[in-house]
């Protein structure tokens, strides 16, 4: 879903530091820190197809020197840093606008397919390609649960059939974490055929 960062700033005022977690945005759509009224932007590199363990923190103006020192590693993660630089260069060359349009279309294809199956509940905001649809646009992530199969079991079944998905609480708390869910993440390397194959597999498990 789109987050109105400017509206959040209006609510909290200018003195409250805002840290924006852009992990699910970096690598999927253009992000310009110059146009964001926030103090910090953070993201993990593996979400941008870099090596795990890489990431970045951006601080506006004098915020950086005010950070408490400590936690510096003795040996820099050189491979991770190099992989992050290469990944960001590749994404920039590929065109983040093009990537965004592609992943939104794949996400809508999966969401619409799940909506036609009574056994599944799609969680979160909606994305649809249907004419006249007013649903909120969802990018790249689809989270759902089966009404009769535990999410961990469903994830194991999908993995055994060649689909890489994530299961469980996804760093959440409360009811959603307790019940768990299956999350599908798509990117520019995924295809409509793969989405249709996933939908066919899910349909066979109703």
C-alpha positions as a printed NumPy array, in Angstrom:
array([[  0.   ,   0.   ,   0.   ],
       [  1.048,   3.599,  -0.512],
       [  2.057,   5.395,   2.685],
       [  1.436,   9.146,   2.883],
       [  4.645,  10.193,   4.628],
       [  3.824,  13.878,   4.282],
       [  0.544,  13.353,   6.12 ],
       [  2.39 ,  11.628,   8.964],
       [  4.723,  14.623,   9.217],
       [  1.732,  16.961,   9.43 ],
       [  0.304,  14.935,  12.305],
       [  3.471,  14.566,  14.42 ],
       [  5.   ,  17.967,  13.691],
       [  8.538,  19.002,  12.706],
       [ 10.301,  18.074,  15.956],
       [  9.545,  14.342,  15.945],
       [ 12.168,  12.275,  14.076],
       [ 10.677,   9.951,  11.477],
       [ 12.495,   6.805,  10.368],
       [ 11.106,   5.323,   7.161],
       [ 11.578,   1.591,   6.611],
       [ 11.913,   1.407,   2.833],
       [ 12.83 ,  -2.285,   2.664],
       [  9.743,  -3.195,   0.637],
       [ 10.09 ,  -0.144,  -1.636],
       [ 13.771,  -0.174,  -2.597],
       [ 14.102,  -2.378,  -5.641],
       [ 10.434,  -2.113,  -6.595],
       [  9.722,   1.565,  -7.239],
       [ 11.578,   4.868,  -7.516],
       [ 12.432,   6.347,  -4.095],
       [ 13.761,   9.899,  -3.739],
       [ 14.82 ,  10.906,  -0.226],
       [ 14.849,  14.536,  -1.348],
       [ 11.082,  14.416,  -1.71 ],
       [ 10.432,  12.678,   1.607],
       [  9.924,  14.739,   4.761],
       [ 11.663,  12.18 ,   6.981],
       [ 14.858,  12.144,   9.046],
       [ 16.056,   8.602,   8.354],
       [ 15.557,   6.052,   5.595],
       [ 16.677,   2.456,   6.134],
       [ 16.511,  -0.644,   3.983],
       [ 17.954,  -4.147,   3.823],
       [ 20.032,  -5.07 ,   0.806],
       [ 18.573,  -8.506,   0.158],
       [ 15.219,  -6.87 ,  -0.665],
       [ 17.042,  -5.183,  -3.538],
       [ 18.608,  -8.497,  -4.638],
       [ 21.964,  -7.873,  -2.931],
       [ 23.634, -10.321,  -0.542],
       [ 21.99 , -10.927,   2.864],
       [ 23.551,  -8.887,   5.638],
       [ 23.863,  -5.726,   3.56 ],
       [ 21.784,  -2.586,   3.886],
       [ 21.917,   1.17 ,   4.256],
       [ 20.924,   4.002,   6.582],
       [ 20.392,   7.535,   5.282],
       [ 20.23 ,  10.462,   7.721],
       [ 19.139,  13.993,   6.897],
       [ 21.348,  16.954,   7.759],
       [ 22.685,  16.95 ,  11.307],
       [ 20.802,  13.827,  12.357],
       [ 23.772,  11.619,  11.551],
       [ 26.284,  13.05 ,  14.074],
       [ 23.658,  12.831,  16.812],
       [ 23.449,   9.054,  16.511],
       [ 24.973,   7.206,  19.437],
       [ 28.297,   5.653,  18.375],
       [ 28.938,   1.961,  18.786],
       [ 28.15 ,  -1.303,  17.094],
       [ 30.821,  -0.908,  14.439],
       [ 32.061,  -4.188,  13.038],
       [ 35.779,  -4.9  ,  13.068],
       [ 35.77 ,  -6.105,   9.471],
       [ 33.453,  -4.374,   6.977],
       [ 31.072,  -6.573,   5.021],
       [ 32.963,  -5.818,   1.83 ],
       [ 31.231,  -8.462,  -0.274],
       [ 27.81 ,  -7.302,   0.915],
       [ 28.616,  -3.65 ,   0.236],
       [ 29.895,  -4.465,  -3.257],
       [ 26.829,  -6.596,  -3.993],
       [ 24.516,  -3.789,  -2.861],
       [ 26.254,  -1.295,  -5.139],
       [ 26.007,  -3.712,  -8.076],
       [ 22.348,  -4.501,  -7.347],
       [ 21.358,  -0.828,  -7.151],
       [ 23.219,  -0.085, -10.397],
       [ 21.401,  -2.96 , -12.097],
       [ 17.996,  -1.835, -10.814],
       [ 18.669,   1.711, -11.963],
       [ 19.631,   0.499, -15.434],
       [ 16.602,  -1.801, -15.641],
       [ 14.289,   1.087, -14.781],
       [ 12.406,   1.138, -11.485],
       [  9.308,   2.56 , -13.147],
       [  9.225,  -0.43 , -15.496],
       [  9.811,  -2.813, -12.597],
       [  6.978,  -1.223, -10.631],
       [  4.488,  -1.571, -13.495],
       [  5.487,  -5.208, -14.022],
       [  5.221,  -6.245, -10.369],
       [  1.914,  -4.413,  -9.88 ],
       [  0.463,  -6.357, -12.823],
       [  1.736,  -9.693, -11.473],
       [  0.414,  -8.871,  -8.016],
       [ -3.014,  -8.033,  -9.387],
       [ -3.052, -11.28 , -11.385],
       [ -2.353, -13.31 ,  -8.247],
       [ -4.775, -11.346,  -6.074],
       [ -7.63 , -11.626,  -8.559],
       [ -6.986, -15.358,  -8.907],
       [ -7.046, -15.926,  -5.146],
       [-10.265, -13.938,  -4.854],
       [-11.956, -16.505,  -7.082],
       [-11.101, -19.307,  -4.626],
       [-13.312, -19.646,  -1.561],
       [-10.621, -21.536,   0.368],
       [ -8.295, -18.522,   0.551],
       [ -8.379, -15.192,   2.359],
       [ -6.199, -12.415,   0.963],
       [ -4.873, -10.131,   3.703],
       [ -4.091,  -6.426,   3.477],
       [ -4.992,  -3.891,   0.828],
       [ -6.366,  -4.906,  -2.533],
       [ -5.052,  -4.722,  -6.072],
       [ -7.171,  -5.374,  -9.127],
       [ -6.873,  -4.805, -12.873],
       [-10.651,  -4.892, -13.263],
       [-12.1  ,  -1.909, -15.113],
       [-13.356,   0.782, -12.773],
       [-11.718,  -0.779,  -9.736],
       [-11.112,   1.628,  -6.856],
       [ -9.031,  -0.678,  -4.716],
       [ -5.717,   0.465,  -3.306],
       [ -2.699,  -0.54 ,  -5.361],
       [ -0.505,  -3.276,  -3.918],
       [  3.061,  -3.762,  -5.088],
       [  4.898,  -7.096,  -5.33 ],
       [  3.663,  -8.668,  -2.057],
       [  0.585, -10.862,  -1.64 ],
       [ -0.182, -12.27 ,   1.798],
       [ -2.92 , -14.849,   2.251],
       [ -4.041, -17.821,   4.298],
       [ -5.928, -21.02 ,   3.588],
       [ -9.142, -21.398,   5.575],
       [ -8.434, -25.037,   6.35 ],
       [ -4.671, -25.643,   6.066],
       [ -2.083, -24.295,   8.492],
       [  0.101, -21.693,   6.799],
       [  3.317, -23.522,   7.651],
       [  1.965, -26.737,   6.152],
       [  0.811, -24.876,   3.059],
       [  4.23 , -23.286,   2.695],
       [  5.901, -26.704,   2.919],
       [  3.583, -28.075,   0.225],
       [  4.308, -25.143,  -2.075],
       [  8.057, -25.455,  -1.478],
       [  7.908, -29.154,  -2.368],
       [  6.3  , -28.154,  -5.663],
       [  8.942, -25.598,  -6.541],
       [  7.543, -22.348,  -5.149],
       [  9.617, -20.163,  -2.822],
       [  7.277, -18.458,  -0.345],
       [  7.524, -17.2  ,   3.219],
       [  5.249, -18.361,   6.02 ],
       [  4.437, -17.545,   9.645],
       [  3.989, -14.1  ,  11.214],
       [  6.274, -11.935,   9.014],
       [  7.556,  -9.852,  11.954],
       [  4.015,  -9.051,  13.081],
       [  2.282,  -9.308,  16.439],
       [ -1.227, -10.195,  17.531],
       [ -3.798, -12.256,  15.681],
       [ -2.063, -12.259,  12.295],
       [  1.169, -13.533,  13.845],
       [ -0.628, -16.244,  15.805],
       [ -2.588, -17.541,  12.824],
       [  0.261, -17.084,  10.37 ],
       [  0.01 , -16.611,   6.643],
       [  1.766, -17.258,   3.361],
       [  3.517, -14.379,   1.607],
       [  4.467, -14.321,  -2.06 ],
       [  7.022, -11.742,  -3.234],
       [  7.403, -11.06 ,  -6.945],
       [  9.96 ,  -9.134,  -8.947],
       [ 10.974,  -8.352, -12.495],
       [ 12.316, -11.881, -13.077],
       [  8.905, -13.46 , -12.398],
       [  6.388, -14.115, -15.18 ],
       [  2.595, -14.332, -15.601],
       [  3.043, -18.032, -16.404],
       [  4.631, -18.607, -12.989],
       [  1.725, -16.832, -11.309],
       [ -0.761, -18.991, -13.228],
       [  1.156, -22.128, -12.199],
       [  1.014, -21.037,  -8.559],
       [ -2.721, -20.361,  -8.834],
       [ -3.278, -23.793, -10.375],
       [ -1.396, -25.416,  -7.493],
       [ -3.346, -23.433,  -4.901],
       [ -6.608, -24.317,  -6.633],
       [ -5.767, -28.021,  -6.399],
       [ -5.45 , -27.632,  -2.611],
       [ -8.937, -26.195,  -2.043]])
